[in-house]
């Protein structure tokens, strides 16, 4: 059986969209697994546009769907058109676009909300008993939409390797169970059919992030 996977993108670029390396890792591992993939993104303006050389916000406006097309090689569809019945799995890579364009985590922290059409898709996959995978910062979406779920964003003790460990503590404050995992590992919440991995929440070499995303993809496809 060919596994049909929906991937949600949030723009193009780590500071204001989807983290490109993570998206590519997801797509490579799905390709190797023989999955049929279709990419989606919300047809909305980005929260901001960031100069990726200097890290500074710019005055221009960019559209999340149009920017996501850069990763999807043009083959991306408006998220509003995603039909849950047509897919077996949902995957959401990370990047600041998750915190800015799929939610407002970037400005509100644990008091954030998930964009309605993104929340609707996540809830629909979960209600249908279909597995979901998220990496990097994306698990915060599950923490909000699926209360009490189990996730990993890496480790909960801050260090040079884990500079964003505070996120794990915040997820616990939201009522989730955080499970410490290394960057090459993934956590499987069997009850919620949710698979997560830290990816670039860890200060790790690219190949280790790639391998961790591969474990996430392998584990989520097993849940179909």
Backbone as numpy.savetxt, mean C-alpha at the origin, in Angstrom:
# Nx Ny Nz CAx CAy CAz Cx Cy Cz
-5.77 -22.05 -12.34 -6.61 -20.84 -12.34 -5.73 -19.59 -12.34
-5.99 -18.70 -13.27 -5.26 -17.43 -13.32 -5.76 -16.53 -12.20
-4.85 -16.02 -11.41 -5.20 -15.15 -10.28 -5.35 -13.72 -10.78
-6.49 -13.10 -10.50 -6.79 -11.74 -10.97 -6.55 -10.76 -9.82
-5.63 -9.83 -10.06 -5.19 -8.93 -8.99 -5.44 -7.47 -9.35
-6.07 -6.75 -8.43 -6.25 -5.31 -8.58 -5.18 -4.61 -7.73
-4.47 -3.67 -8.35 -3.43 -2.91 -7.65 -3.84 -1.44 -7.62
-3.88 -0.85 -6.44 -4.24 0.57 -6.33 -2.97 1.40 -6.22
-2.84 2.37 -7.12 -1.71 3.30 -7.11 -2.17 4.65 -6.58
-1.20 5.47 -6.15 -1.54 6.76 -5.53 -0.74 7.90 -6.12
-0.35 7.75 -7.39 0.51 8.74 -8.02 1.82 8.10 -8.39
2.85 8.93 -8.62 4.14 8.39 -9.08 5.29 9.13 -8.40
5.90 8.48 -7.43 7.03 9.08 -6.73 6.86 9.00 -5.23
7.90 8.67 -4.52 7.81 8.36 -3.10 7.24 9.50 -2.25
7.56 10.75 -2.58 7.19 11.85 -1.70 5.77 12.40 -1.91
5.15 12.07 -3.03 3.78 12.57 -3.27 2.89 11.55 -3.98
3.40 10.34 -4.17 2.61 9.32 -4.87 2.99 7.93 -4.39
2.87 6.96 -5.27 3.27 5.59 -4.96 4.79 5.45 -5.05
5.38 4.70 -4.12 6.81 4.43 -4.16 7.08 3.53 -5.36
7.85 4.03 -6.32 8.01 3.34 -7.60 8.68 1.99 -7.46
9.72 1.90 -6.62 10.40 0.62 -6.45 9.46 -0.43 -5.87
8.63 -0.03 -4.93 7.67 -0.97 -4.33 6.64 -1.42 -5.36
6.14 -0.48 -6.14 5.15 -0.83 -7.17 5.75 -1.80 -8.17
6.98 -1.54 -8.59 7.65 -2.42 -9.56 7.90 -3.80 -8.96
8.29 -3.83 -7.67 8.50 -5.12 -7.02 7.21 -5.93 -7.00
6.11 -5.27 -6.66 4.80 -5.95 -6.66 4.49 -6.51 -8.04
4.69 -5.68 -9.06 4.34 -6.09 -10.42 5.24 -7.21 -10.94
6.54 -7.17 -10.61 7.46 -8.23 -11.04 7.08 -9.56 -10.40
6.82 -9.54 -9.10 6.46 -10.79 -8.41 5.11 -11.33 -8.88
4.18 -10.45 -9.17 2.89 -10.90 -9.70 3.06 -11.50 -11.09
3.91 -10.88 -11.90 4.18 -11.40 -13.24 4.79 -12.79 -13.17
5.75 -12.94 -12.27 6.41 -14.24 -12.10 5.43 -15.31 -11.65
4.41 -14.89 -10.88 3.41 -15.84 -10.39 2.32 -16.12 -11.43
2.40 -15.46 -12.57 1.42 -15.69 -13.63 0.08 -15.02 -13.39
0.07 -13.99 -12.54 -1.18 -13.31 -12.22 -1.60 -12.35 -13.33
-2.88 -12.13 -13.40 -3.45 -11.14 -14.33 -3.68 -9.86 -13.52
-3.03 -8.79 -13.90 -3.02 -7.57 -13.09 -3.71 -6.41 -13.79
-4.49 -5.67 -13.03 -5.06 -4.42 -13.53 -4.84 -3.35 -12.48
-4.38 -2.17 -12.92 -4.06 -1.09 -12.00 -5.13 -0.01 -11.98
-5.35 0.54 -10.80 -6.37 1.56 -10.58 -5.79 2.71 -9.78
-6.40 3.89 -9.92 -6.01 5.05 -9.11 -7.18 6.02 -9.06
-7.31 6.78 -7.98 -8.39 7.76 -7.91 -8.16 8.90 -8.89
-9.24 9.34 -9.50 -9.16 10.45 -10.47 -9.37 11.77 -9.72
-8.34 12.16 -8.95 -8.40 13.36 -8.12 -7.05 14.08 -8.18
-7.02 15.31 -7.74 -5.75 16.02 -7.64 -4.94 15.49 -6.47
-3.62 15.49 -6.62 -2.74 15.14 -5.52 -2.86 16.17 -4.41
-2.58 15.76 -3.17 -2.58 16.71 -2.07 -1.54 17.79 -2.30
-0.37 17.35 -2.80 0.68 18.30 -3.16 1.58 17.68 -4.22
2.47 18.48 -4.75 3.47 18.02 -5.71 4.83 18.36 -5.11
5.71 17.37 -5.01 6.99 17.56 -4.34 8.15 17.45 -5.33
9.07 18.38 -5.25 10.32 18.31 -6.00 11.14 17.18 -5.39
11.32 16.10 -6.12 11.98 14.93 -5.55 13.49 15.08 -5.43
14.07 16.12 -5.99 15.50 16.39 -5.80 15.74 17.13 -4.49
14.85 18.05 -4.16 15.04 18.90 -2.99 14.07 18.60 -1.84
12.99 17.87 -2.15 12.01 17.54 -1.12 11.05 18.67 -0.81
11.02 19.69 -1.68 10.17 20.86 -1.42 8.86 20.79 -2.20
7.74 21.24 -1.59 6.47 21.29 -2.32 6.51 22.35 -3.41
5.80 22.06 -4.51 5.72 22.97 -5.65 4.32 23.57 -5.74
4.16 24.57 -6.56 2.86 25.23 -6.69 1.95 24.58 -7.71
2.49 23.72 -8.58 1.69 23.11 -9.64 0.70 22.07 -9.09
-0.26 21.73 -9.92 -1.24 20.70 -9.59 -1.00 19.49 -10.48
-1.18 18.30 -9.92 -1.10 17.08 -10.71 -2.22 16.14 -10.30
-2.65 15.32 -11.26 -3.75 14.39 -11.06 -3.22 13.01 -10.70
-3.79 12.38 -9.69 -3.31 11.09 -9.21 -3.42 10.01 -10.29
-4.53 9.97 -11.00 -4.72 8.98 -12.05 -3.70 9.15 -13.17
-3.51 10.39 -13.62 -2.57 10.65 -14.71 -1.14 10.35 -14.31
-0.78 10.67 -13.07 0.58 10.39 -12.60 0.79 8.88 -12.43
-0.24 8.17 -11.99 -0.14 6.72 -11.82 0.09 6.02 -13.16
-0.38 6.63 -14.22 -0.21 6.06 -15.55 1.27 5.93 -15.93
2.13 6.72 -15.29 3.56 6.63 -15.56 4.10 5.27 -15.11
3.59 4.76 -13.99 4.01 3.45 -13.50 3.33 2.35 -14.30
2.06 2.56 -14.62 1.25 1.53 -15.30 1.47 1.49 -16.80
2.41 2.30 -17.30 2.67 2.38 -18.74 1.38 2.73 -19.50
0.60 3.61 -18.88 -0.63 4.11 -19.50 -1.87 3.30 -19.20
-1.68 2.07 -18.73 -2.82 1.18 -18.52 -3.31 1.24 -17.08
-4.00 2.34 -16.76 -4.54 2.52 -15.42 -5.98 2.99 -15.55
-6.83 2.55 -14.63 -8.26 2.83 -14.69 -8.70 3.61 -13.45
-9.68 4.46 -13.63 -10.27 5.21 -12.52 -10.73 4.24 -11.43
-10.31 4.49 -10.21 -10.66 3.61 -9.09 -12.16 3.44 -8.93
-12.92 4.45 -9.32 -14.38 4.39 -9.20 -14.98 3.26 -10.04
-14.20 2.76 -11.00 -14.70 1.71 -11.90 -14.26 0.31 -11.48
-13.59 0.19 -10.33 -13.12 -1.13 -9.89 -14.31 -1.99 -9.46
-14.45 -3.14 -10.11 -15.51 -4.11 -9.79 -14.88 -5.24 -8.98
-15.19 -5.29 -7.70 -14.59 -6.27 -6.80 -14.84 -7.69 -7.29
-15.99 -7.95 -7.89 -16.32 -9.29 -8.37 -15.38 -9.78 -9.47
-14.67 -8.86 -10.11 -13.79 -9.21 -11.23 -12.38 -9.58 -10.78
-12.11 -9.53 -9.45 -10.76 -9.76 -8.95 -10.74 -10.71 -7.76
-9.57 -11.34 -7.58 -9.37 -12.28 -6.47 -8.61 -11.67 -5.31
-7.78 -10.66 -5.61 -6.86 -10.09 -4.62 -6.75 -8.58 -4.83
-6.53 -7.86 -3.72 -6.25 -6.43 -3.77 -4.87 -6.18 -3.17
-4.04 -5.37 -3.86 -2.72 -5.02 -3.34 -2.54 -3.50 -3.42
-2.02 -2.92 -2.33 -1.75 -1.48 -2.29 -0.30 -1.25 -1.88
0.57 -0.84 -2.82 1.95 -0.50 -2.46 1.98 0.78 -1.62
3.17 1.10 -1.09 3.29 2.27 -0.24 3.75 3.53 -0.95
4.32 4.45 -0.17 4.68 5.78 -0.68 3.82 6.83 0.00
4.30 8.07 0.03 3.56 9.14 0.70 2.20 9.40 0.06
2.01 8.95 -1.18 0.71 9.12 -1.82 -0.40 8.41 -1.05
-0.05 7.31 -0.38 -1.02 6.60 0.45 -1.49 7.51 1.59
-0.53 8.23 2.17 -0.81 9.10 3.31 -1.37 10.47 2.90
-1.28 10.78 1.61 -1.71 12.09 1.13 -2.91 12.03 0.18
-2.93 11.00 -0.68 -3.95 10.93 -1.74 -4.99 9.84 -1.53
-4.62 8.79 -0.79 -5.59 7.73 -0.46 -6.19 7.95 0.92
-5.56 8.84 1.68 -6.02 9.17 3.03 -5.44 10.53 3.40
-5.70 10.97 4.64 -5.07 12.21 5.12 -4.18 11.93 6.33
-3.61 10.73 6.37 -2.69 10.34 7.43 -1.54 11.35 7.56
-1.05 11.87 6.44 0.11 12.76 6.44 -0.11 14.01 7.27
-1.35 14.47 7.35 -1.63 15.71 8.08 -2.34 15.49 9.41
-2.97 14.32 9.58 -3.78 14.10 10.79 -3.32 12.94 11.68
-2.34 12.15 11.22 -1.87 11.04 12.04 -2.99 10.07 12.37
-3.03 9.60 13.62 -3.99 8.56 13.99 -5.45 9.02 13.93
-5.67 10.32 13.81 -7.04 10.85 13.68 -7.46 10.99 12.23
-6.74 10.32 11.35 -6.97 10.46 9.91 -8.22 9.72 9.43
-8.57 9.96 8.19 -9.64 9.22 7.54 -9.16 8.72 6.19
-9.72 7.62 5.75 -9.41 7.05 4.44 -10.39 7.64 3.43
-9.88 7.96 2.25 -10.76 8.51 1.21 -11.91 7.54 0.95
-13.15 8.04 0.83 -14.33 7.17 0.74 -14.25 6.08 -0.31
-13.78 6.38 -1.52 -13.77 5.34 -2.54 -12.70 4.28 -2.26
-11.63 4.66 -1.58 -10.61 3.70 -1.18 -11.15 2.81 -0.06
-11.79 3.43 0.92 -12.40 2.67 2.02 -13.44 1.68 1.50
-14.22 2.12 0.55 -15.27 1.25 -0.03 -14.66 0.00 -0.67
-13.57 0.18 -1.41 -12.92 -0.96 -2.07 -12.35 -1.94 -1.05
-11.64 -1.41 -0.05 -11.05 -2.28 0.97 -12.14 -3.06 1.70
-13.20 -2.38 2.10 -14.30 -3.05 2.81 -14.97 -4.10 1.92
-15.10 -3.80 0.65 -15.77 -4.73 -0.27 -14.95 -6.00 -0.46
-13.64 -5.88 -0.62 -12.79 -7.06 -0.72 -12.86 -7.88 0.56
-12.80 -7.19 1.69 -12.83 -7.88 2.98 -14.16 -8.60 3.19
-15.25 -7.92 2.88 -16.58 -8.52 3.05 -16.75 -9.75 2.16
-16.13 -9.71 0.98 -16.23 -10.83 0.04 -15.26 -11.96 0.39
-14.48 -11.78 1.46 -13.53 -12.81 1.87 -12.34 -12.93 0.94
-12.02 -11.83 0.25 -10.90 -11.85 -0.70 -9.66 -11.23 -0.05
-8.50 -11.84 -0.24 -7.29 -11.38 0.44 -6.79 -10.02 -0.04
-6.11 -9.34 0.89 -5.59 -8.00 0.66 -4.13 -7.97 1.11
-3.28 -7.28 0.36 -1.88 -7.11 0.75 -1.52 -5.63 0.71
-0.74 -5.20 1.69 -0.32 -3.80 1.78 1.12 -3.75 2.27
1.89 -2.80 1.76 3.27 -2.68 2.22 3.63 -1.24 2.54
4.74 -1.10 3.29 5.24 0.20 3.70 4.22 0.91 4.60
3.75 2.09 4.24 2.80 2.85 5.06 1.35 2.42 4.81
1.11 1.65 3.75 -0.26 1.27 3.39 -1.04 0.55 4.49
-0.40 -0.25 5.35 -1.16 -0.91 6.41 -1.96 0.02 7.31
-1.63 1.32 7.33 -2.45 2.24 8.14 -3.87 2.28 7.61
-4.05 2.04 6.31 -5.39 2.01 5.72 -6.20 0.86 6.32
-5.55 -0.31 6.44 -6.23 -1.47 7.03 -6.54 -1.21 8.49
-5.61 -0.56 9.18 -5.81 -0.28 10.60 -7.07 0.55 10.82
-7.35 1.45 9.90 -8.52 2.32 10.02 -9.79 1.62 9.56
-9.71 0.89 8.46 -10.90 0.32 7.83 -11.28 -1.03 8.44
-10.28 -1.77 8.93 -10.52 -3.10 9.50 -10.06 -3.10 10.95
-10.83 -2.52 11.85 -10.43 -2.37 13.25 -10.02 -3.70 13.89
-8.92 -3.66 14.64 -8.48 -4.86 15.33 -7.64 -5.81 14.49
-7.35 -5.44 13.25 -6.58 -6.33 12.39 -5.12 -6.40 12.85
-4.40 -7.39 12.33 -2.98 -7.56 12.63 -2.16 -7.08 11.43
-1.14 -6.27 11.69 -0.31 -5.74 10.61 1.14 -5.67 11.06
2.02 -5.47 10.08 3.39 -5.09 10.38 3.80 -3.91 9.52
4.52 -2.99 10.13 5.22 -1.94 9.37 6.70 -2.02 9.75
7.11 -3.21 10.23 8.49 -3.45 10.59 8.66 -3.65 12.07
9.40 -2.73 12.72 9.67 -2.84 14.15 9.11 -1.65 14.91
8.89 -1.85 16.22 8.32 -0.79 17.05 9.35 -0.08 17.92
10.63 -0.38 17.68 11.71 0.28 18.42 12.56 1.08 17.43
12.57 2.40 17.59 13.25 3.26 16.62 14.76 3.07 16.64
15.35 3.05 15.45 16.79 2.90 15.29 17.16 3.42 13.90
18.43 3.38 13.59 18.85 3.82 12.26 18.20 2.97 11.18
18.03 1.69 11.47 17.40 0.79 10.50 15.89 1.00 10.44
15.28 1.38 11.56 13.83 1.53 11.63 13.49 2.95 12.08
13.68 3.94 11.19 13.44 5.35 11.56 11.97 5.71 11.76
11.07 4.88 11.25 9.63 5.18 11.34 8.92 4.25 12.31
9.65 3.75 13.30 9.07 2.78 14.24 7.89 3.34 15.02
7.81 4.65 15.15 6.69 5.26 15.86 5.35 4.93 15.24
5.35 4.64 13.95 4.10 4.28 13.27 3.50 3.01 13.88
4.35 2.06 14.24 3.87 0.81 14.84 3.13 1.10 16.15
3.68 1.98 16.94 3.06 2.32 18.22 1.72 3.03 18.00
1.67 3.87 16.98 0.42 4.57 16.67 -0.66 3.59 16.25
-0.28 2.58 15.47 -1.24 1.57 15.03 -1.80 0.80 16.24
-0.96 0.54 17.21 -1.43 -0.12 18.43 -2.41 0.76 19.19
-2.14 2.06 19.22 -3.05 3.01 19.87 -4.40 3.03 19.17
-4.42 2.68 17.89 -5.66 2.65 17.11 -6.42 1.34 17.33
-5.83 0.42 18.09 -6.52 -0.83 18.38 -6.07 -2.02 17.56
-5.03 -1.84 16.76 -4.51 -2.95 15.97 -3.45 -3.73 16.75
-3.16 -4.91 16.28 -2.04 -5.67 16.81 -0.89 -5.52 15.84
0.23 -4.95 16.31 1.40 -4.84 15.44 2.34 -5.98 15.74
2.83 -6.61 14.67 3.76 -7.75 14.80 5.10 -7.35 14.20
6.15 -7.36 15.01 7.48 -7.03 14.51 7.97 -8.06 13.50
8.39 -7.58 12.35 8.93 -8.45 11.30 10.11 -7.76 10.63
11.05 -8.54 10.16 12.17 -7.97 9.43 11.71 -7.58 8.03
12.51 -6.80 7.34 12.13 -6.28 6.02 11.93 -7.39 4.99
12.59 -8.53 5.18 12.44 -9.64 4.22 11.29 -10.57 4.58
10.52 -10.20 5.60 9.40 -11.03 6.04 8.07 -10.31 5.83
7.00 -11.07 5.94 5.64 -10.50 5.89 4.83 -11.13 7.01
3.81 -10.40 7.44 2.91 -10.96 8.45 1.58 -11.30 7.80
1.04 -12.46 8.15 -0.25 -12.91 7.62 -1.29 -12.91 8.73
-2.29 -12.05 8.59 -3.45 -12.04 9.49 -4.48 -12.96 8.84
-4.49 -14.23 9.27 -5.34 -15.21 8.60 -6.82 -14.91 8.77
-7.20 -14.36 9.93 -8.60 -14.05 10.18 -9.14 -13.04 9.18
-8.36 -12.01 8.89 -8.79 -10.95 7.98 -8.26 -11.11 6.56
-7.51 -12.20 6.32 -6.88 -12.43 5.01 -6.10 -11.19 4.57
-5.27 -10.71 5.48 -4.49 -9.49 5.25 -3.01 -9.80 5.41
-2.22 -9.44 4.39 -0.78 -9.68 4.40 -0.05 -8.35 4.29
0.91 -8.12 5.18 1.62 -6.84 5.19 3.13 -7.06 5.33
3.90 -6.09 4.81 5.36 -6.11 4.95 5.85 -4.67 5.02
7.01 -4.48 5.62 7.47 -3.12 5.92 8.01 -2.35 4.72
8.63 -3.04 3.77 9.25 -2.38 2.61 10.12 -1.20 3.07
9.90 0.00 2.51 10.79 1.12 2.81 10.48 1.84 4.13
9.67 1.24 4.99 9.63 1.71 6.37 10.95 1.34 7.04
11.68 0.47 6.39 12.99 0.03 6.86 14.08 0.67 6.01
15.15 1.09 6.66 16.31 1.62 5.95 17.16 0.44 5.52
16.76 -0.19 4.43 17.37 -1.44 3.99 17.76 -1.37 2.52
18.66 -2.24 2.08 19.02 -2.29 0.66 17.81 -2.65 -0.20
17.81 -2.18 -1.42 16.68 -2.39 -2.32 16.34 -3.87 -2.50
17.37 -4.72 -2.60 17.07 -6.13 -2.85 16.35 -6.77 -1.67
16.60 -6.28 -0.45 15.88 -6.83 0.71 14.43 -6.38 0.70
14.18 -5.14 0.32 12.81 -4.65 0.18 12.09 -5.47 -0.89
12.77 -5.67 -2.02 12.21 -6.46 -3.12 11.84 -7.86 -2.66
12.74 -8.48 -1.89 12.47 -9.84 -1.40 11.29 -9.87 -0.44
11.21 -8.87 0.44 10.09 -8.81 1.38 8.76 -8.64 0.67
8.74 -7.80 -0.35 7.52 -7.63 -1.14 7.16 -8.95 -1.83
8.18 -9.68 -2.25 7.94 -10.99 -2.88 7.29 -11.96 -1.92
7.73 -11.96 -0.67 7.10 -12.82 0.34 5.64 -12.42 0.53
5.39 -11.10 0.59 4.02 -10.61 0.72 3.14 -11.10 -0.43
3.64 -10.95 -1.65 2.86 -11.38 -2.82 2.60 -12.87 -2.78
3.63 -13.65 -2.48 3.46 -15.11 -2.42 2.42 -15.51 -1.38
2.50 -14.89 -0.21 1.57 -15.25 0.87 0.14 -14.84 0.58
-0.05 -13.67 -0.04 -1.43 -13.24 -0.31 -2.07 -14.09 -1.41
-1.27 -14.54 -2.36 -1.83 -15.39 -3.42 -2.22 -16.77 -2.86
-1.55 -17.21 -1.79 -1.90 -18.49 -1.17 -3.28 -18.44 -0.53
-3.74 -17.24 -0.20 -5.00 -17.09 0.53 -6.24 -17.12 -0.38
-6.02 -17.17 -1.67 -7.17 -17.20 -2.61 -7.91 -18.52 -2.47
